[in-house]
JSON list of C-alpha atoms in Angstrom, two decimals:
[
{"chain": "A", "resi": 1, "resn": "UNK", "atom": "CA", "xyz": [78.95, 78.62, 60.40]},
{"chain": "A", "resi": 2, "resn": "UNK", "atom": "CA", "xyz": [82.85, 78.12, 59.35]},
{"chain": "A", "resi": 3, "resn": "UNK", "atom": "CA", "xyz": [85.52, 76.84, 61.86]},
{"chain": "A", "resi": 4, "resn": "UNK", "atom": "CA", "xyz": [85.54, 76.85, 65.32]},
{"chain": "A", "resi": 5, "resn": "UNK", "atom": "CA", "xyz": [82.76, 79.29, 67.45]},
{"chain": "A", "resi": 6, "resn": "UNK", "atom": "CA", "xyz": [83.52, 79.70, 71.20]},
{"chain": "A", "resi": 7, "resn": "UNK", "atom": "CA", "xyz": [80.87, 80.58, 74.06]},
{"chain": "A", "resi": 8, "resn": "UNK", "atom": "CA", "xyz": [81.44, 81.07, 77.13]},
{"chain": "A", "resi": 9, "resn": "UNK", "atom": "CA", "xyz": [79.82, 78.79, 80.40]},
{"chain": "A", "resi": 10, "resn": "UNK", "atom": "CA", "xyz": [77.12, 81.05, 80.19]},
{"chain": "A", "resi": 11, "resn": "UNK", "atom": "CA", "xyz": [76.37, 80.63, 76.48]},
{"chain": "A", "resi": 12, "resn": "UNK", "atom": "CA", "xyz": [77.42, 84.33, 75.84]},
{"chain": "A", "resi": 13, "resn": "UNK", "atom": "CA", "xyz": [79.73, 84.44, 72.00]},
{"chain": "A", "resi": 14, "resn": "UNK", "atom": "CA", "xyz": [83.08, 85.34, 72.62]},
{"chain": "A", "resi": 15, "resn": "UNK", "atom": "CA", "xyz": [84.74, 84.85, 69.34]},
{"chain": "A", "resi": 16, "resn": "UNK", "atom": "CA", "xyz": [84.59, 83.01, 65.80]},
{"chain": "A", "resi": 17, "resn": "UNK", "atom": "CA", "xyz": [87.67, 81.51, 64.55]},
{"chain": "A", "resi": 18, "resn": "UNK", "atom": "CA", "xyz": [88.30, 80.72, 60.47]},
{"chain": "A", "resi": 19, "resn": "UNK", "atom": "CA", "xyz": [90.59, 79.98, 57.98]},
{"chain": "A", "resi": 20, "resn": "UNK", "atom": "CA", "xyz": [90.26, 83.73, 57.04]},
{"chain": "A", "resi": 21, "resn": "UNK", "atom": "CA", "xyz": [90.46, 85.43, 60.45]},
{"chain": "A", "resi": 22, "resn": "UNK", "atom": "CA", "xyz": [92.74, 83.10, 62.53]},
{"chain": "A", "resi": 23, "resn": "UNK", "atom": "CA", "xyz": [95.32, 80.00, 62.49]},
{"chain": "A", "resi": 24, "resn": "UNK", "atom": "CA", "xyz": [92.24, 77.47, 62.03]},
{"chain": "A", "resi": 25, "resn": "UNK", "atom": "CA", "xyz": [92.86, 75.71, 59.13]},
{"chain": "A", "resi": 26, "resn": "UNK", "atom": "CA", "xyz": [89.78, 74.26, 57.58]},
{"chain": "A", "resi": 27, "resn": "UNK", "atom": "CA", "xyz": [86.38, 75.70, 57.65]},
{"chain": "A", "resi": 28, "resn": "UNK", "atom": "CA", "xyz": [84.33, 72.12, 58.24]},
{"chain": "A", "resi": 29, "resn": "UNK", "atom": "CA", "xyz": [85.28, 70.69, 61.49]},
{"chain": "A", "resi": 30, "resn": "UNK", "atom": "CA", "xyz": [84.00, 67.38, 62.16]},
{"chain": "A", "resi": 31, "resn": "UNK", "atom": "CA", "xyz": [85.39, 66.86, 65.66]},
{"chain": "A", "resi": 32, "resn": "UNK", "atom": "CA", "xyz": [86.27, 68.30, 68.81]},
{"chain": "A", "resi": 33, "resn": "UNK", "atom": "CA", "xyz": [87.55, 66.92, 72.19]},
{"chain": "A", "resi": 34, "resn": "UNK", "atom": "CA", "xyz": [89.66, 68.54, 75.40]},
{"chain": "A", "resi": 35, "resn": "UNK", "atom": "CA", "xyz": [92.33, 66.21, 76.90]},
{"chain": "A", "resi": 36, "resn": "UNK", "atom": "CA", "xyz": [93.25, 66.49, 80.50]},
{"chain": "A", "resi": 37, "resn": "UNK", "atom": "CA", "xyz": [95.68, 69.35, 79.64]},
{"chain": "A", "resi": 38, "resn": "UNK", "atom": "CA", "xyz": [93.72, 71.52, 78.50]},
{"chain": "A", "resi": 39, "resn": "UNK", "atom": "CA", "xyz": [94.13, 71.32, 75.17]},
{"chain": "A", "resi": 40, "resn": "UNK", "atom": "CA", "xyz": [91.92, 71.86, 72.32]},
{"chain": "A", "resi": 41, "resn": "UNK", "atom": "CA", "xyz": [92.30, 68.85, 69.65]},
{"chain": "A", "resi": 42, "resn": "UNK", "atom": "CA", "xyz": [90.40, 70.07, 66.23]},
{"chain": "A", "resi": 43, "resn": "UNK", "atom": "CA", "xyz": [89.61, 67.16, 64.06]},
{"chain": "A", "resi": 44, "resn": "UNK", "atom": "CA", "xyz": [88.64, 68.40, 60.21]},
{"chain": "A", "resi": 45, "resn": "UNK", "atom": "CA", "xyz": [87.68, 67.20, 57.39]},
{"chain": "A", "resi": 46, "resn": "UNK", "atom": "CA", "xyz": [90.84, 65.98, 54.77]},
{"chain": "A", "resi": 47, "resn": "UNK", "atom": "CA", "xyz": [92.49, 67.84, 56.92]},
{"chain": "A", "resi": 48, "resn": "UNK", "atom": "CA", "xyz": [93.86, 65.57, 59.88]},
{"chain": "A", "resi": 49, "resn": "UNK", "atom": "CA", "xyz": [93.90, 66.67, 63.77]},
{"chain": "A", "resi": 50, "resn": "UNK", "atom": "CA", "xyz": [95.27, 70.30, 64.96]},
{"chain": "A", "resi": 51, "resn": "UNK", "atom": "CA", "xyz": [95.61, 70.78, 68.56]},
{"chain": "A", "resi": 52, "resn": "UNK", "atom": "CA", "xyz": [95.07, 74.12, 70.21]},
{"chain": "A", "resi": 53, "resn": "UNK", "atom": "CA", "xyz": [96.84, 74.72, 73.76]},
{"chain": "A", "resi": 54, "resn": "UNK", "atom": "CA", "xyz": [94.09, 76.82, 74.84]},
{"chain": "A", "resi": 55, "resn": "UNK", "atom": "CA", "xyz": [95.28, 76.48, 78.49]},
{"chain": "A", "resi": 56, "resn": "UNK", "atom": "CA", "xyz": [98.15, 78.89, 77.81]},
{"chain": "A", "resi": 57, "resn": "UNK", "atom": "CA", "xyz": [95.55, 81.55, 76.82]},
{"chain": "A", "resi": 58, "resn": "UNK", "atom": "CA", "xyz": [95.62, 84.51, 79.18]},
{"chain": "A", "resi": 59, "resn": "UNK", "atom": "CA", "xyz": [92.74, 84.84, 81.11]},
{"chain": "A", "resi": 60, "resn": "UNK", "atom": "CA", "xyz": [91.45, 88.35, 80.53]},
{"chain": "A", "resi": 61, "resn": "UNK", "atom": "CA", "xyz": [91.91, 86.60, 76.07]},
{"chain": "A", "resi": 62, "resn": "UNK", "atom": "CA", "xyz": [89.41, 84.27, 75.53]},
{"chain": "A", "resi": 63, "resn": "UNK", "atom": "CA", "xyz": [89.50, 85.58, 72.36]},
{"chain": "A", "resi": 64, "resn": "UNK", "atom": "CA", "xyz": [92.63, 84.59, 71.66]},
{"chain": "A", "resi": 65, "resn": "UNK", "atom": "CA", "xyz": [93.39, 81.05, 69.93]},
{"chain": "A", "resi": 66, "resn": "UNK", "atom": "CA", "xyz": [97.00, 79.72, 70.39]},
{"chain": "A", "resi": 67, "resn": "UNK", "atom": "CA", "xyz": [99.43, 78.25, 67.58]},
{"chain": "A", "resi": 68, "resn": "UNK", "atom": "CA", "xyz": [98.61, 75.20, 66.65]},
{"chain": "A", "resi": 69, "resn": "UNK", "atom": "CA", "xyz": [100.75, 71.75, 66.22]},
{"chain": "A", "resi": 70, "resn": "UNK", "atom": "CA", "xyz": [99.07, 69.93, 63.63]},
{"chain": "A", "resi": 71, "resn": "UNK", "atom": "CA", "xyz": [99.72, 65.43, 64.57]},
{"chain": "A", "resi": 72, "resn": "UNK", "atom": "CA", "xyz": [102.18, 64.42, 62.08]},
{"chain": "A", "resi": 73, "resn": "UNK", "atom": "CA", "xyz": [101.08, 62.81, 59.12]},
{"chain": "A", "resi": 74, "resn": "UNK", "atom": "CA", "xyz": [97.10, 63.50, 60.32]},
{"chain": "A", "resi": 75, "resn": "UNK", "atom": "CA", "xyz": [96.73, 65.92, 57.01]},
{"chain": "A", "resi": 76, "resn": "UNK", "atom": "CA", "xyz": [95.24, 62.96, 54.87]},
{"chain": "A", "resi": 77, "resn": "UNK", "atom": "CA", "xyz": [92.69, 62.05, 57.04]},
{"chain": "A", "resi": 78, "resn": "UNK", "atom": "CA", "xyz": [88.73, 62.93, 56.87]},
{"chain": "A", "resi": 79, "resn": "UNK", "atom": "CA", "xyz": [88.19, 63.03, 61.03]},
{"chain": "A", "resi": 80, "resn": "UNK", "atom": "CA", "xyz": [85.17, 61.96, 62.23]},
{"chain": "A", "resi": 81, "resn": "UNK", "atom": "CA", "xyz": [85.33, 61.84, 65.78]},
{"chain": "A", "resi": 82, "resn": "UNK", "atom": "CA", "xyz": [87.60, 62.47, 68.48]},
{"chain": "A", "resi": 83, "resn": "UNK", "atom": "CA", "xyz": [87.62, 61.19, 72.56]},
{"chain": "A", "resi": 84, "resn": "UNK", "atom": "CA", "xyz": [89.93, 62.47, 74.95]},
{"chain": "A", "resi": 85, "resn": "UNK", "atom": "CA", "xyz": [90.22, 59.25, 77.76]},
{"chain": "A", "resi": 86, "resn": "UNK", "atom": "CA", "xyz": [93.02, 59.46, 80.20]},
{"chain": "A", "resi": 87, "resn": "UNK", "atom": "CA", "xyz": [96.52, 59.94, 78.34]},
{"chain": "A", "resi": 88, "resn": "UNK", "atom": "CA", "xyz": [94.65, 58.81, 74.74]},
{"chain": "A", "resi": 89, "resn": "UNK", "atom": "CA", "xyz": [93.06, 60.53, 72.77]},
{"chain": "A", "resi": 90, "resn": "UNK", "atom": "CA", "xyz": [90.59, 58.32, 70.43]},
{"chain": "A", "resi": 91, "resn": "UNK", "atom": "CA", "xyz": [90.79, 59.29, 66.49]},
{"chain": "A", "resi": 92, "resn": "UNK", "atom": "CA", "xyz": [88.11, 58.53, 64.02]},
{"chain": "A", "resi": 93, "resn": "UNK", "atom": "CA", "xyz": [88.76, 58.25, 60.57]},
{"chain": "A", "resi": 94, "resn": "UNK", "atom": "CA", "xyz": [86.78, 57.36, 57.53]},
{"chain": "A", "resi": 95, "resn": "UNK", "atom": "CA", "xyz": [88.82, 54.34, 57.41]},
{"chain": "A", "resi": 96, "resn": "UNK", "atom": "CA", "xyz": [90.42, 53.86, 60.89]},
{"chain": "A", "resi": 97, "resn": "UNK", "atom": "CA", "xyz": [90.44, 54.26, 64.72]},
{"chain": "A", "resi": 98, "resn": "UNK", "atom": "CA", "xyz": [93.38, 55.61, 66.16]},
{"chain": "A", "resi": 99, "resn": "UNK", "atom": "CA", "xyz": [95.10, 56.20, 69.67]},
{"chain": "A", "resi": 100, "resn": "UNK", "atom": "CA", "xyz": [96.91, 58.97, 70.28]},
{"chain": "A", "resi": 101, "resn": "UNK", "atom": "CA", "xyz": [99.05, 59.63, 73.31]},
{"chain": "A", "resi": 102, "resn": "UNK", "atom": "CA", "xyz": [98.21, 63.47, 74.67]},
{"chain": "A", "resi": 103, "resn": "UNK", "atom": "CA", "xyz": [101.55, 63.97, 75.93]},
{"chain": "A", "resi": 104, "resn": "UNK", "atom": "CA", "xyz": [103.65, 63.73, 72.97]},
{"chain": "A", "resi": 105, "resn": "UNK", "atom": "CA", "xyz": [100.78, 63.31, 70.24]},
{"chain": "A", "resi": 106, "resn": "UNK", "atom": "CA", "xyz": [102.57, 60.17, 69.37]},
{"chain": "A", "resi": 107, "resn": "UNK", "atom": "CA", "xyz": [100.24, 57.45, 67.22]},
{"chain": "A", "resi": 108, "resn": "UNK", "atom": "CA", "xyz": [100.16, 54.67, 69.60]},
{"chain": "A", "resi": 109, "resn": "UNK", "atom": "CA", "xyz": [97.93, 52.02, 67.71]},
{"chain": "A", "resi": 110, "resn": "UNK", "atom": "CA", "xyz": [95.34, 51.53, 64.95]},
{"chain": "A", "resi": 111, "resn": "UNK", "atom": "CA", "xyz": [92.94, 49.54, 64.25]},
{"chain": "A", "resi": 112, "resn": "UNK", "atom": "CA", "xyz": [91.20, 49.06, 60.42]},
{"chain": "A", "resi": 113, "resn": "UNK", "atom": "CA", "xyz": [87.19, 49.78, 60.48]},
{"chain": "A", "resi": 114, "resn": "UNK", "atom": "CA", "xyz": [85.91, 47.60, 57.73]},
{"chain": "A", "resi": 115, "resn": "UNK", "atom": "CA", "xyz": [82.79, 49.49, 57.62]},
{"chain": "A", "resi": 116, "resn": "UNK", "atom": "CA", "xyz": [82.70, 53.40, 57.01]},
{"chain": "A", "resi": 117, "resn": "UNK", "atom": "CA", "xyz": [81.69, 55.86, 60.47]},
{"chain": "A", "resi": 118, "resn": "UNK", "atom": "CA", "xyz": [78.00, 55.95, 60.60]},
{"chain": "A", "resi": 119, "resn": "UNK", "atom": "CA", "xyz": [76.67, 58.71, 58.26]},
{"chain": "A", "resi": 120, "resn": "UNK", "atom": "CA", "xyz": [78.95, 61.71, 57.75]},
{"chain": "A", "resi": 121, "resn": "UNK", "atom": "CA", "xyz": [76.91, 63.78, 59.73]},
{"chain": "A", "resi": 122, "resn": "UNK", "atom": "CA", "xyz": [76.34, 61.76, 62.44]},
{"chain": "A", "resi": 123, "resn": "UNK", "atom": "CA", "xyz": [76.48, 63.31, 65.75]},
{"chain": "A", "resi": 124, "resn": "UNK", "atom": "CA", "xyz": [78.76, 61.43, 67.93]},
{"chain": "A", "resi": 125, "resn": "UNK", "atom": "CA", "xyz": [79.76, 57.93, 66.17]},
{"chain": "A", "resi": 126, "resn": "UNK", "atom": "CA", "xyz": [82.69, 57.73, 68.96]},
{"chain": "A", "resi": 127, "resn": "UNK", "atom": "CA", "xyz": [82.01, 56.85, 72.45]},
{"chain": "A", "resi": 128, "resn": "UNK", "atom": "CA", "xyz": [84.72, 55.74, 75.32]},
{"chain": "A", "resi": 129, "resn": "UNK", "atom": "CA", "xyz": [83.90, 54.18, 78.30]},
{"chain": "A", "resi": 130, "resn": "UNK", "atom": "CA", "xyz": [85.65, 54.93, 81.71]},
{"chain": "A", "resi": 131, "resn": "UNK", "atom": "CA", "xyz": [87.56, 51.32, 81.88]},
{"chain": "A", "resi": 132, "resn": "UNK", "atom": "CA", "xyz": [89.02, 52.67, 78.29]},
{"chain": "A", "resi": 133, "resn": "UNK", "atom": "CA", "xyz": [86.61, 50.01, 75.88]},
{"chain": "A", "resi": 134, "resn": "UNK", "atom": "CA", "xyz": [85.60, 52.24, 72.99]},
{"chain": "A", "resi": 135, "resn": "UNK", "atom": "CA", "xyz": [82.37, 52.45, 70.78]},
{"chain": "A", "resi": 136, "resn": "UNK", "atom": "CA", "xyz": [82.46, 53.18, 67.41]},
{"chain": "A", "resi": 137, "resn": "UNK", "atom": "CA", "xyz": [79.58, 53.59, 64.92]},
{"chain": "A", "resi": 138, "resn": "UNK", "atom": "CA", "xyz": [79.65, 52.63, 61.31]},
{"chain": "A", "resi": 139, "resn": "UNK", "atom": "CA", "xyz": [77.47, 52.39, 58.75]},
{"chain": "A", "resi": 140, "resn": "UNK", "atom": "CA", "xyz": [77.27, 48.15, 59.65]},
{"chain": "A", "resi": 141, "resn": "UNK", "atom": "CA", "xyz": [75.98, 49.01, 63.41]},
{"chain": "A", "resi": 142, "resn": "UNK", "atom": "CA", "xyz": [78.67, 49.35, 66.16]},
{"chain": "A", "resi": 143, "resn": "UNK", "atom": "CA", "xyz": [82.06, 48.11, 66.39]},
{"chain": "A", "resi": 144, "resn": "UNK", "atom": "CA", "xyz": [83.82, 47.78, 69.95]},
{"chain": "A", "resi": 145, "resn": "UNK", "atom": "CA", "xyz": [87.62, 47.66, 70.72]},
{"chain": "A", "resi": 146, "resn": "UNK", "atom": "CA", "xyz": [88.50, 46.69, 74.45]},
{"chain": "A", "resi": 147, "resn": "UNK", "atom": "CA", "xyz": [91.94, 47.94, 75.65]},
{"chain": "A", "resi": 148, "resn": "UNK", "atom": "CA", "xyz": [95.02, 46.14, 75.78]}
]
């Protein structure tokens, strides 16, 4: 599968979204998270971080995926993983962690990861916890960063 595929709560397709059909703009997406808005953030790969206000959608259009806003300056990156925690949302690069705040999808702080994100594929190497530390896997074991 290409871009983005959405079920519904019951696991019934609704719709496929790809470069071709829709406003998705790469085919390999390597993360996805919802903040507390509602809003889809897309995270792809060389491609940077797209977010998707999929709470405007009407509701009888789930079919329907909204304009994005692609973060500024996010087109370079190769995301790996993305966590929505209160008003951050967590960004994994191949060569950085970074917090974003959801409101105005301003870059808030960064942090270098010596070590590459576990393996490419890997599943989920970004994990937050509910006090805000966050958990990141590289290919050295795990790396931690406590709030400030």
């Amino acid at each position: 599968p290409r871009g983005l595929t959405h079920y519904d709560s019951s696991g019934v397709y609704v719709a496929g979204f790809t470069p071709d059909s829709s406003n998705v703009r790469g085919a390999k997406i390597h993360a996805l998270t919802v903040d507390r808005a509602g809003r889809l953030w897309v995270g792809y790969t060389g491609q940077g971080i797209d977010i998707f206000p999929i709470n405007t959608r009407p509701p009888n259009r789930p079919d329907l995926l909204p304009t994005a806003t692609t973060i500024a300056e996010s087109e370079r990156y190769d995301v790996q993983g993305l966590v929505a925690h209160g008003d951050t949302v967590w960004a994994l690069t191949t060569s950085e962690l970074i917090a974003y705040k959801q409101t105005n999808h301003t870059r808030f702080a960064s942090y270098s990861i010596p070590a590459a994100p576990g393996a490419l594929s890997s599943v989920n190497p970004l994990a937050v916890e509910p006090d805000g530390t966050v958990w990141v896997g590289t290919v050295n074991g795990i790396r931690v960063v406590s709030p400030v």
